[in-house]
Tab-separated table of C-alpha atoms in Angstrom:
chain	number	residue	atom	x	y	z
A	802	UNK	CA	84.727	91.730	88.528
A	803	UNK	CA	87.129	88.592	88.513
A	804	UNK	CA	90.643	88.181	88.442
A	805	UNK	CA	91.489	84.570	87.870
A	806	UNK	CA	94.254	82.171	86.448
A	807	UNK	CA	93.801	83.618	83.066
A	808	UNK	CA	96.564	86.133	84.099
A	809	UNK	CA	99.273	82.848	84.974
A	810	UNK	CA	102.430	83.575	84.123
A	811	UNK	CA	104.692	81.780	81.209
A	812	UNK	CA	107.243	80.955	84.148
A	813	UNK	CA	108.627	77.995	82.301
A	814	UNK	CA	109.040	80.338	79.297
A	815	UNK	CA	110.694	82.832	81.770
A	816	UNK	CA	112.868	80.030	83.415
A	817	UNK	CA	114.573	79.498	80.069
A	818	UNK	CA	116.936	82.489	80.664
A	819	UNK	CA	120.388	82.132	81.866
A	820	UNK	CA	122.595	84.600	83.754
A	821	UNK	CA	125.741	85.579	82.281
A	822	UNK	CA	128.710	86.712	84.456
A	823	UNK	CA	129.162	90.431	85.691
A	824	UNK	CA	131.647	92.871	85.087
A	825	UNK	CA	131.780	96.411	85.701
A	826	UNK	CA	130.953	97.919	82.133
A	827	UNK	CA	129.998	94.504	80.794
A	828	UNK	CA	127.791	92.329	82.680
A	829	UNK	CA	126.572	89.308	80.092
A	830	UNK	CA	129.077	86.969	79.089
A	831	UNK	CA	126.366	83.955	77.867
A	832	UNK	CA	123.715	84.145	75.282
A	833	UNK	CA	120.090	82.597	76.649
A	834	UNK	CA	118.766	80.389	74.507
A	835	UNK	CA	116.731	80.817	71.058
A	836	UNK	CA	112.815	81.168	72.230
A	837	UNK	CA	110.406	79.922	69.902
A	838	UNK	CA	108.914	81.979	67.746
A	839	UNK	CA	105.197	80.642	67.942
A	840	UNK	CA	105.388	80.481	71.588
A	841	UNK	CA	106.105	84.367	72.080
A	842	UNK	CA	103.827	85.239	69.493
A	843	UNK	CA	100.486	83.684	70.933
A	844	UNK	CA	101.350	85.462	74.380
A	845	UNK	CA	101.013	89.499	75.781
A	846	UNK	CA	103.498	91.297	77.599
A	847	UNK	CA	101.750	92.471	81.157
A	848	UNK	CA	102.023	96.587	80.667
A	849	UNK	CA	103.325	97.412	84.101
A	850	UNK	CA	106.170	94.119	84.737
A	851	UNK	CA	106.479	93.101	80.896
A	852	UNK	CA	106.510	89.679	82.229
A	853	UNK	CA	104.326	87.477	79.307
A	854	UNK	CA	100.849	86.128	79.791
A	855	UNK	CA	98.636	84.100	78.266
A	856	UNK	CA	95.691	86.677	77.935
A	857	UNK	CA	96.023	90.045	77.534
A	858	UNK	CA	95.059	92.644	80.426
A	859	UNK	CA	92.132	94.402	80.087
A	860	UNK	CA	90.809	95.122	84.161
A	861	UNK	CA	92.113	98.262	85.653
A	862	UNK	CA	94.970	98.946	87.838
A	863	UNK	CA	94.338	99.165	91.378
A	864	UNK	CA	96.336	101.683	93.719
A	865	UNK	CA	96.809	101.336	97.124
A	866	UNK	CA	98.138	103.176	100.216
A	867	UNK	CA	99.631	100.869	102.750
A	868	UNK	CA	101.121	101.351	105.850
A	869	UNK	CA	105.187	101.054	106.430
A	870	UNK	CA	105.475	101.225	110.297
A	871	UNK	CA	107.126	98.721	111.685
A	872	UNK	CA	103.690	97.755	113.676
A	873	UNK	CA	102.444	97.436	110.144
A	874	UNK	CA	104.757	94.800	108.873
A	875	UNK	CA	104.903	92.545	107.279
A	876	UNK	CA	102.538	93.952	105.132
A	877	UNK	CA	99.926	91.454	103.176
A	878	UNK	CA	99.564	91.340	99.170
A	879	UNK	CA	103.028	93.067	98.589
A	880	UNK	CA	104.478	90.198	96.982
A	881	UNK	CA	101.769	90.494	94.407
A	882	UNK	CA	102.259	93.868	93.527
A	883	UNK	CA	103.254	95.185	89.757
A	884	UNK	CA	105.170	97.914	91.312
A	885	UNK	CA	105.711	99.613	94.626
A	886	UNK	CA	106.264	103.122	95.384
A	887	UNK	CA	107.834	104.515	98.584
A	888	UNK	CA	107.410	107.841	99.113
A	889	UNK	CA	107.821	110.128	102.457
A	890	UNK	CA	104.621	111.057	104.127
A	891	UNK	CA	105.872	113.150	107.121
A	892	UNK	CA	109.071	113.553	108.937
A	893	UNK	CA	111.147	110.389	107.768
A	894	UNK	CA	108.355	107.874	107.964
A	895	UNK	CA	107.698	106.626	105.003
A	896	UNK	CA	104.513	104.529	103.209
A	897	UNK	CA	103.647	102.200	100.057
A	898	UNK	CA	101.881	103.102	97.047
A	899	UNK	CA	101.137	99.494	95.601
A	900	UNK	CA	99.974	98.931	91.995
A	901	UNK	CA	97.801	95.622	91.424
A	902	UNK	CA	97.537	94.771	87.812
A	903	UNK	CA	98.581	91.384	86.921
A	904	UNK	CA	97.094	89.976	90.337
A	905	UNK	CA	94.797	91.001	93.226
A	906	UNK	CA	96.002	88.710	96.268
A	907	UNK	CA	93.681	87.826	98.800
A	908	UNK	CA	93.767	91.033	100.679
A	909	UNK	CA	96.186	94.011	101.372
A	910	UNK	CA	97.235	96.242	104.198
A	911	UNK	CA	97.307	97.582	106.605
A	912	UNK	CA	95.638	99.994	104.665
A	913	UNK	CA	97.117	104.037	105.667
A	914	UNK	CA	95.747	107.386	104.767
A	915	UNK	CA	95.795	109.634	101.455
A	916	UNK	CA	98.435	111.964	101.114
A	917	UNK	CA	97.333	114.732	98.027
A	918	UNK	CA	100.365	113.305	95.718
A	919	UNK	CA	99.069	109.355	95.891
A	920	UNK	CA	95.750	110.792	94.679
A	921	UNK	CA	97.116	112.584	91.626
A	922	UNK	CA	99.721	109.214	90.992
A	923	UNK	CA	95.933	107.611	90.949
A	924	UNK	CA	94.757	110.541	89.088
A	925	UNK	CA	97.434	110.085	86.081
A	926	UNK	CA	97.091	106.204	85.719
A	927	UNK	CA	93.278	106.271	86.203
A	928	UNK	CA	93.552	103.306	88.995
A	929	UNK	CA	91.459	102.811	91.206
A	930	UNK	CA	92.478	104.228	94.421
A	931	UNK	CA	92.064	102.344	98.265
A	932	UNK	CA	93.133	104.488	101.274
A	933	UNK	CA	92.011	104.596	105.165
A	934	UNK	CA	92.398	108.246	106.112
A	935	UNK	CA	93.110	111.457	104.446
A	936	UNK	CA	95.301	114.552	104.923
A	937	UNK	CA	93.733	117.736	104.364
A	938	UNK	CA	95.130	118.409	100.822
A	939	UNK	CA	93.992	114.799	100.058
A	940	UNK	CA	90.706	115.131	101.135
A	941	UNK	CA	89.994	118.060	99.014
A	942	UNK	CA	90.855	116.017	95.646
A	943	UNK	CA	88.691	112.901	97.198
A	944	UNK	CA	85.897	115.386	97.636
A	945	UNK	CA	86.026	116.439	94.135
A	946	UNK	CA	85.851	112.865	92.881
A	947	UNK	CA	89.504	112.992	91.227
A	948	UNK	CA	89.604	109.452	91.080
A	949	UNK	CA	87.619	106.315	91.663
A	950	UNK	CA	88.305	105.384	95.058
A	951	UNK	CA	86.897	103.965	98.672
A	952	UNK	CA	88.399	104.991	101.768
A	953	UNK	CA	87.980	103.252	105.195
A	954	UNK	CA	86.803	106.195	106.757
A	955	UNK	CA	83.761	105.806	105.525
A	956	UNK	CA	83.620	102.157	105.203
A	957	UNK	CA	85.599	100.817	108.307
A	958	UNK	CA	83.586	97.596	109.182
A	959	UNK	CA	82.281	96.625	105.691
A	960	UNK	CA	84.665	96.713	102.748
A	961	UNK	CA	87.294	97.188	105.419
A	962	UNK	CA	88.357	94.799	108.561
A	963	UNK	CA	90.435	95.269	111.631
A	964	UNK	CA	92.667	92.614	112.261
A	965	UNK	CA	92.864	91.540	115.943
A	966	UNK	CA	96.506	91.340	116.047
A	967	UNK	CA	97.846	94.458	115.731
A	968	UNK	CA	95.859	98.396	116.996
A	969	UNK	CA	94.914	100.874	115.003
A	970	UNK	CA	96.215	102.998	112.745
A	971	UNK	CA	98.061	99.452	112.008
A	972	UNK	CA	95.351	97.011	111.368
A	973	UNK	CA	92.983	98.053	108.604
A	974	UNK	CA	92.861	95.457	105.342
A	975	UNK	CA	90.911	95.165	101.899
A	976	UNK	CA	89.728	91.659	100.836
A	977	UNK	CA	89.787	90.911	97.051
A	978	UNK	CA	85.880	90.457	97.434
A	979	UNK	CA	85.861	93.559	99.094
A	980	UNK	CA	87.408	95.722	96.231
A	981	UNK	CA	85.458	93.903	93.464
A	982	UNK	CA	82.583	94.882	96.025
A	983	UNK	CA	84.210	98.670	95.625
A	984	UNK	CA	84.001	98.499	92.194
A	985	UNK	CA	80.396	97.977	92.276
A	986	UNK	CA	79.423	100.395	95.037
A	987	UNK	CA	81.036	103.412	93.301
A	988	UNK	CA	79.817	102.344	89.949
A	989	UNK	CA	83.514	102.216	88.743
A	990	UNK	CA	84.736	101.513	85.334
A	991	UNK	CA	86.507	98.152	85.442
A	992	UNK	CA	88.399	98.645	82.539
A	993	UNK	CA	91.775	99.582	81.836
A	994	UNK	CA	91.814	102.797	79.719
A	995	UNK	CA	95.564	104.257	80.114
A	996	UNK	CA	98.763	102.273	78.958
A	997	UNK	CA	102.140	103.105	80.515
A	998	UNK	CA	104.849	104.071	78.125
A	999	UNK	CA	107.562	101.452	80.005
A	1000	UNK	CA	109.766	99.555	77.881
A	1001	UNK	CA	111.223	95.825	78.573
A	1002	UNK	CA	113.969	94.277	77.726
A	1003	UNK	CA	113.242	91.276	75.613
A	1004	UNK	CA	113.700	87.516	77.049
A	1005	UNK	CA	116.955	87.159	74.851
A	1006	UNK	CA	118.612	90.421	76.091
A	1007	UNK	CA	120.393	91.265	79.759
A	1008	UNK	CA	121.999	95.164	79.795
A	1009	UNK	CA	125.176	95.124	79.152
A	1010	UNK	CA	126.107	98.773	80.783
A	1011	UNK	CA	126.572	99.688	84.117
A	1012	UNK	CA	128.596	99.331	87.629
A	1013	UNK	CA	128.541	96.232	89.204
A	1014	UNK	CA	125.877	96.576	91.888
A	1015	UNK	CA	125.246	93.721	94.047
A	1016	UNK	CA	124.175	94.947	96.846
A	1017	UNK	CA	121.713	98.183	97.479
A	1018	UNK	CA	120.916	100.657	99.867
A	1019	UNK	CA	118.602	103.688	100.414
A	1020	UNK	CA	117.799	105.852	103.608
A	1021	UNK	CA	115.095	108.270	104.184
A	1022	UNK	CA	117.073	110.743	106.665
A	1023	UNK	CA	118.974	109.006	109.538
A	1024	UNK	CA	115.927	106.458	110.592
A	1025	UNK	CA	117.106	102.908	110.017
A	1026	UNK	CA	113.326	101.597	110.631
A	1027	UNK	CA	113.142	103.125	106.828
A	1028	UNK	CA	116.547	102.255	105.356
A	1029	UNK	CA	116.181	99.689	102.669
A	1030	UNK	CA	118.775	96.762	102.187
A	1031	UNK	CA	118.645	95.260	98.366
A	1032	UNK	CA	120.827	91.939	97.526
A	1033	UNK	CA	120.849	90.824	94.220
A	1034	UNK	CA	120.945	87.241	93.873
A	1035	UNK	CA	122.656	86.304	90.138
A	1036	UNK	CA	120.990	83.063	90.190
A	1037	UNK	CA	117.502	84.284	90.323
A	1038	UNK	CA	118.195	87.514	88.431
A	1039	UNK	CA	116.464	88.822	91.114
A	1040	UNK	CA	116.579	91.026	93.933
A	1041	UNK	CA	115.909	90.363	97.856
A	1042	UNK	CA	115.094	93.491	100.543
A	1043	UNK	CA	115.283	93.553	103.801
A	1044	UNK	CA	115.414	96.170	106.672
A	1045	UNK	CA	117.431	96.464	109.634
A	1046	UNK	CA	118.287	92.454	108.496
A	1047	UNK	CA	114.623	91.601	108.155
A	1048	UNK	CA	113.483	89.719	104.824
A	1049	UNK	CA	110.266	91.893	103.711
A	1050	UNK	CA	107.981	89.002	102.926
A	1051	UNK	CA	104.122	88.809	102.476
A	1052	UNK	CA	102.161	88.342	105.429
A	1053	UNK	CA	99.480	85.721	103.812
A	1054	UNK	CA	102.271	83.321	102.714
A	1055	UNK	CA	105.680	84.560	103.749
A	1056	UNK	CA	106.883	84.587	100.296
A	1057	UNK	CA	109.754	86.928	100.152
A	1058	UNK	CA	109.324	89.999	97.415
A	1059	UNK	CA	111.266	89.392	94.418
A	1060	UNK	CA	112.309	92.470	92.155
A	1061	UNK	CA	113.293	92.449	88.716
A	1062	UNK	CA	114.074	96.671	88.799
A	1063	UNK	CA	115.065	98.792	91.941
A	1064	UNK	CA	114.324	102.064	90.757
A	1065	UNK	CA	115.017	105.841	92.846
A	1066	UNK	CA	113.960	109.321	91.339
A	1067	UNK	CA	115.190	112.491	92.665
A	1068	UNK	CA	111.821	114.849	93.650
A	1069	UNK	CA	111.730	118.252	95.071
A	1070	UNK	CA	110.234	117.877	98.530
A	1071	UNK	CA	108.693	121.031	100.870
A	1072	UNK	CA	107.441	120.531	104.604
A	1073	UNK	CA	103.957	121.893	104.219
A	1074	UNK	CA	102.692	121.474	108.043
A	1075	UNK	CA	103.474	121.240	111.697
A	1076	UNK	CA	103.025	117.730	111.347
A	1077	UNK	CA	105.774	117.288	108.946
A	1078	UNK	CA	103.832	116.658	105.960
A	1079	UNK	CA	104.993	116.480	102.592
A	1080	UNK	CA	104.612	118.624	99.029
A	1081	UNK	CA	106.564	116.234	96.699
A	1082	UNK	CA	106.444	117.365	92.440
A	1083	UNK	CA	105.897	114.473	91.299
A	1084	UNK	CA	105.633	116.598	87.656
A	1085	UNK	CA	108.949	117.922	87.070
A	1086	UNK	CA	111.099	114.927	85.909
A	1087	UNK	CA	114.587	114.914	87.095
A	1088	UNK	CA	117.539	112.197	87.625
A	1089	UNK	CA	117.025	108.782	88.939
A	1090	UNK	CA	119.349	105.551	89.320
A	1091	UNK	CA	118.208	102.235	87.834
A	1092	UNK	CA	119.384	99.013	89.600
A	1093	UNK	CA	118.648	95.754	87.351
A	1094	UNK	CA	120.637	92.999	85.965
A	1095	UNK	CA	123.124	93.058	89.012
A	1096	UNK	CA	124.125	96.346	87.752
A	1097	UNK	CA	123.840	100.435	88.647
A	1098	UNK	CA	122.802	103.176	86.310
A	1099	UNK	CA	122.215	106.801	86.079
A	1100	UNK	CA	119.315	107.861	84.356
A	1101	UNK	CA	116.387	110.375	84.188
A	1102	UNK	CA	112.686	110.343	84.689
A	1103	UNK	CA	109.891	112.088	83.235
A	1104	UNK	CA	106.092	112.201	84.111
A	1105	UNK	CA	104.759	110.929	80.465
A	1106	UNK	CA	100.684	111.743	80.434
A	1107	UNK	CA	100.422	110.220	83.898
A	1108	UNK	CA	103.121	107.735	84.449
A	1109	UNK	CA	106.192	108.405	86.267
A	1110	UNK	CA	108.802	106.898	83.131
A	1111	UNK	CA	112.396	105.964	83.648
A	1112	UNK	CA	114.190	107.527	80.408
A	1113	UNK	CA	117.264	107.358	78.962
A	1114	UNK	CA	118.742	109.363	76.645
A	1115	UNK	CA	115.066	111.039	76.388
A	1116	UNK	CA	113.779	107.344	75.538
A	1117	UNK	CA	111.768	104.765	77.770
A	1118	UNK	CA	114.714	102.559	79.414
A	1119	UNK	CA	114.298	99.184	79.359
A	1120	UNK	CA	113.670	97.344	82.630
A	1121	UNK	CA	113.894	94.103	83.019
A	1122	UNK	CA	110.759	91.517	83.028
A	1123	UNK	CA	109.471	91.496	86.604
A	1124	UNK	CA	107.882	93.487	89.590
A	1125	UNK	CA	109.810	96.934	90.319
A	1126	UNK	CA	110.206	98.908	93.665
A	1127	UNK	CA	110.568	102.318	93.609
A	1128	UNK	CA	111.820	104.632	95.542
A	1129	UNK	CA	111.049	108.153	95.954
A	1130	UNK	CA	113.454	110.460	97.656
A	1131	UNK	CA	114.412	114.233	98.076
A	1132	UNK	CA	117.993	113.628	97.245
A	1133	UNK	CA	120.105	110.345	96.239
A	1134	UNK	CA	123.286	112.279	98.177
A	1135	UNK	CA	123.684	113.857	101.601
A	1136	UNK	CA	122.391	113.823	104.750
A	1137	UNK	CA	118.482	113.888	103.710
A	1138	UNK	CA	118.615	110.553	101.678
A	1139	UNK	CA	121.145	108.441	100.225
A	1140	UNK	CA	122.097	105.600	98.196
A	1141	UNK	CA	125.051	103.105	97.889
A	1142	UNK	CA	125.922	100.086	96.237
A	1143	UNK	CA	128.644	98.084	96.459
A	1144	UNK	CA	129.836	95.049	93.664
């Protein structure tokens, strides 16, 4: 199994768009210009980012847990990542849930345990899931075979390495050969056999509705070692996170991570344990806040045959072309989690 630069990205095709001046309500004020027709045609829209490529995906997502402690950062590969999920695993420590589609860097991690709902996210998208570690709900669903997966507890040494500079639980990581290796070992399918319902806006188009939102933040509870600082840079179209006023960048090349969507869904949570761990419904649907284009809007989301789907008015909302964060939280008021944006 080979990824390789068949999946390159059109960026020159991407660079052609221009940023149009913000308003609250009314955000574009310039039209990009024309594309040509021939060029878009001969080129596929990557299902999870929308961003176009000159082959069309066919290998399967991969899903991976990876740690969020501060010991654990920066994290390697997350600049490569289709989308990330943050969801609360116990107390107000969060981890990552990172989707590989379009590219499988070099090597990810630290790789952190299963928690029961990142199997069933693996479940619905049939990815292939990586963990190190297991909760008890977890490794019930792992023991069923659920999903395709490896974990590090049973392969710490060989498809996963300890790093030397950082301990343990902080320093277990997954090569690219290694999960190609995976693939093998469990006799995994290697091809991509469910499609996300996720809808793009087109290279001509910028939303037009919404608050001004330049800059973003969300908290998990009252722990700032989890509070997530977005800035959206109009230049780039892009957005720029940091916590407690450090860039998160990729530890294999210190690129920052660039977002095209900042995305946070509402979830019911319920403390299951004495260690603080989490029942999340990740099932239900419910409201959720979109953050693209330099702008802030409400709107809901729906588990569609798998795939956790921003909606609006009961349609797919259109994101814009790039990789998406998103966040998952109890509430997006009061004192349990919050976010703000400011213009």
């Amino acid at each position: 199994m080979k990824w390789n630069g068949r999946m390159l990205l059109l960026t020159a095709l991407l660079s052609l768009l221009l940023i149009g001046g913000c308003s609250s309500k009314n955000t574009v004020s310039e039209k990009p210009e024309e594309q040509p027709e021939e060029l878009i045609s001969s080129t596929y829209p990557a299902p999870y980012t929308g961003e176009l490529l000159l082959e069309k995906l066919e290998n399967r997502p991969v899903l991976a847990t990876i740690n969020n402690h501060p010991l654990a950062r920066p994290q390697s590969g997350i600049a490569d990542a289709d989308l990330i999920y943050e969801f609360l695993a116990e107390g107000e420590v969060t981890r990552l849930l990172a989707l590989f589609h379009s590219q499988i860097p070099e090597q990810v991690g630290p790789i952190r345990s299963a928690r029961d709902y990142f199997v069933k996210m693996a479940e619905g998208m049939d990815a292939f899931y990586i963990a190190h570690g297991y909760s008890p709900d977890a490794k019930k669903l792992l023991d069923n075979r659920v999903v395709d997966q490896v974990n590090g507890m049973q392969y710490d040494g060989t498809l996963f390495k300890r790093s030397s500079d950082r301990k343990a639980p902080h320093n277990s990581y997954i090569s690219k050969d290694s999960i190609e290796q995976a693939f093998e070992i469990t006799n995994a399918s290697e091809k991509i056999s469910k499609m996300p319902v996720f809808s793009f806006l087109n290279l001509a188009e910028r939303d037009k509705i919404g608050d001004i939102a330049s800059s973003i933040m969300v908290t998990y509870g009252n722990n700032q070692n989890f509070a997530s600082t977005y800035q959206y840079d109009e230049q780039t179209n892009r957005y720029y996170r940091s916590v407690n006023g450090i860039d998160t960048v990729d530890k294999l090349n210190e690129r920052r991570v660039e977002l095209a969507n900042i995305i946070v869904m509402e979830m019911n949570h319920k403390i299951v344990d004495r260690e603080g761990r989490q029942a999340i419904d990740i099932h239900s649907g419910g409201k959720a806040m979109l953050f693209h284009d330099g702008i802030a809007k409400p709107i809901e989301w729906e588990n569609m045959d798998g795939f956790l789907t921003p909606l609006e008015q009961g349609l797919p909302v259109k994101l814009t072309a790039g990789k998406t964060w998103i966040h998952i939280v109890p509430t997006m008021s009061g004192p349990a989690s919050t976010v703000t944006f400011t213009p």
